[in-house]
Amino acid sequence: MKDKRSLLEKAAAVPHVVWIVLFILGPLLFVLYFAFTDTRGNFSFSNIQLLSSYSHIFFLSICFALVATAFCLLIGYPLAFVMARAKPSTQKLLMLLLMLPMWISLLIRTYSLMTLLDNGGLVNSVLVAMGLEPITVVGTGGAVILGMVYDFLPYMVLPIYTSMSKLDKRYLEAAADLGCNPFQTLFRVVLPLTVPGIVSGVTMVFVPSISTFYISQKLGGGNFDLIGDTIERQFKYASTYHIGAAISLVMMILILISIAVMNRFSDGDGEEMIV
C-alpha cells in the first residue's frame, strides 16, 4: 500500500518538476549562458564588466523601489489594522474594495491613472474649472512612485492583515490590563507580533517595484530609465541579448539578497515567510 502511494506521489510530482525545469531552470540557464558569453558564443566576462556603466540605473531603481515600499507600508499597515479590527461584514467589504483593482490588467490600471493625472486629465480639468493652475504629474518621479504604490499596495496589506487577524486578542486585553493606552498597545504589542507580515509585505512590494518597466514608461513619460526598462530594451535586439542577460542576472541576485535579508529579520514562523 505504501509503495503504491509512493508511486502515486511521484507521478503527481512529475508535472510540477517538468514545469520547474521548463519555465524556471531553463530560462535561468539561458540567462547565465548569455551573460557569460560574447556575440560569438565564446566565454567572456565583458558583459559583467560593462555593468559599471549602468550603476546609475541600478541606484535609481533601488531608490524608487524603496520609496514606493515605504509609502505602501505607511498606508498599508493602518489599513490592515482597521480591517483586522472591523466587523466581519466590514472586513469583507474592505477586502473587496482592496482586491477589486487587482481584477483589472495592470496595463489598464496604469492607463486609467494616466487619464486622471495627465495634463488634460480629470484632475487638471477640475483644477482649471475651479480657477486654479494645472499641475504636472505625469513625467515626474512622483508619478512613477504613485503608480507603484497604486499597483502594489494590496501586496503589502494582505500579509499584514493575515498576521493581524491571527493575533491572539488576549495579548491586547493583557496590555490594556497592564495600563497600556491604544497607541502603546499598537507599538509595543501589535507591531512586534506582526513583524512576519511586515517582512512578507515589504518583500512582495519591493521585488516587483524594482523590476517594473511599464509603469515607469507610461507614468514617467520616458524620463526615467529603470532596470526593467533597460532589460526590455536590450532584449529587443539579438546583438544586445548578452548585456540584457548580464543585467537580468544582477537583478536576480539583488532580489535574492533582498529576500534573504527580509527573512533574516522575520521570526521564521508561519505562512508569511518568503522562501
Steps between C-alpha positions, in 0.01 A plus 500: 500500500783733591683417175185576301453831680865584441463436128189717485680782684791481257264498202314802639832685538604446136300793351642735764855384432451544125356848557796600720755369249335662195395836641739566790827310463502521120469881479755538782750289305441712189561818703824356641613391153443837335640693799836322479543474122569748224315537169703209357413267786845514663530512879556859613471733800463806278123524558551507876772762466270724298246510784690782673360737236147410620568570869285815497205296368536245779524779758191681366298178484590407858412849624162499325422150628597591858289817498199318352538222757520752785181674384321166462600412857388837639163469326456125520572439868223729636263367235575140598454593867159654430395198293608254769307688771184549294186286504504193271257660254712818487814292455348331195402835351845652557667190359279522190588868450868422546505209256262646240773690308712182492234336282590750228812480285798704619509660155143627533559618857807695391317659208214592734746674731643686202149612404451645846840668537591608145523867409152484349375240744217505749702644789633794300158558342349535847780735609454720194123506552566622856723778369825336617820431311535151352772279640748281317507148638558261209866501404626549855656260748203552729267361233713185465502444877125570516443235232706248693312571821164480325581170328684322782324624816286182535820294517588692816157498661411132459792337691478761778125449525556123520746546788266732685194279453692211658608713797372366831269766647607398850827684438306821442288444809812432708662819371190700594493341846864600550416864426592535133301754302402417136819653356724314743315177424550559128873570518596266785274201433341500155800628303757247633260209456422591139863527386472185280211659309694825461805310374291310248319815385822698460653221293189455285493873418874560462560214255244604232579869557869460421427296187207698359527663158153579369411737785819700456455520123144632511483706818864607477456627147824335393702724733609220732699197392460224757639146503188351343504759219867430428452123490200531269696726265803267492290195415339670200814437294698177471831690510430627853357180652823446691490839677132450580577156645781643716270772637229238562750285689597791726134584560425140597790510745368826648155347541641187665707715737197711593295186569781353712533823700124522554484138615789561736291754692185290519429246770489204264141421597204427284382578156641849470854383438650543155714202405 
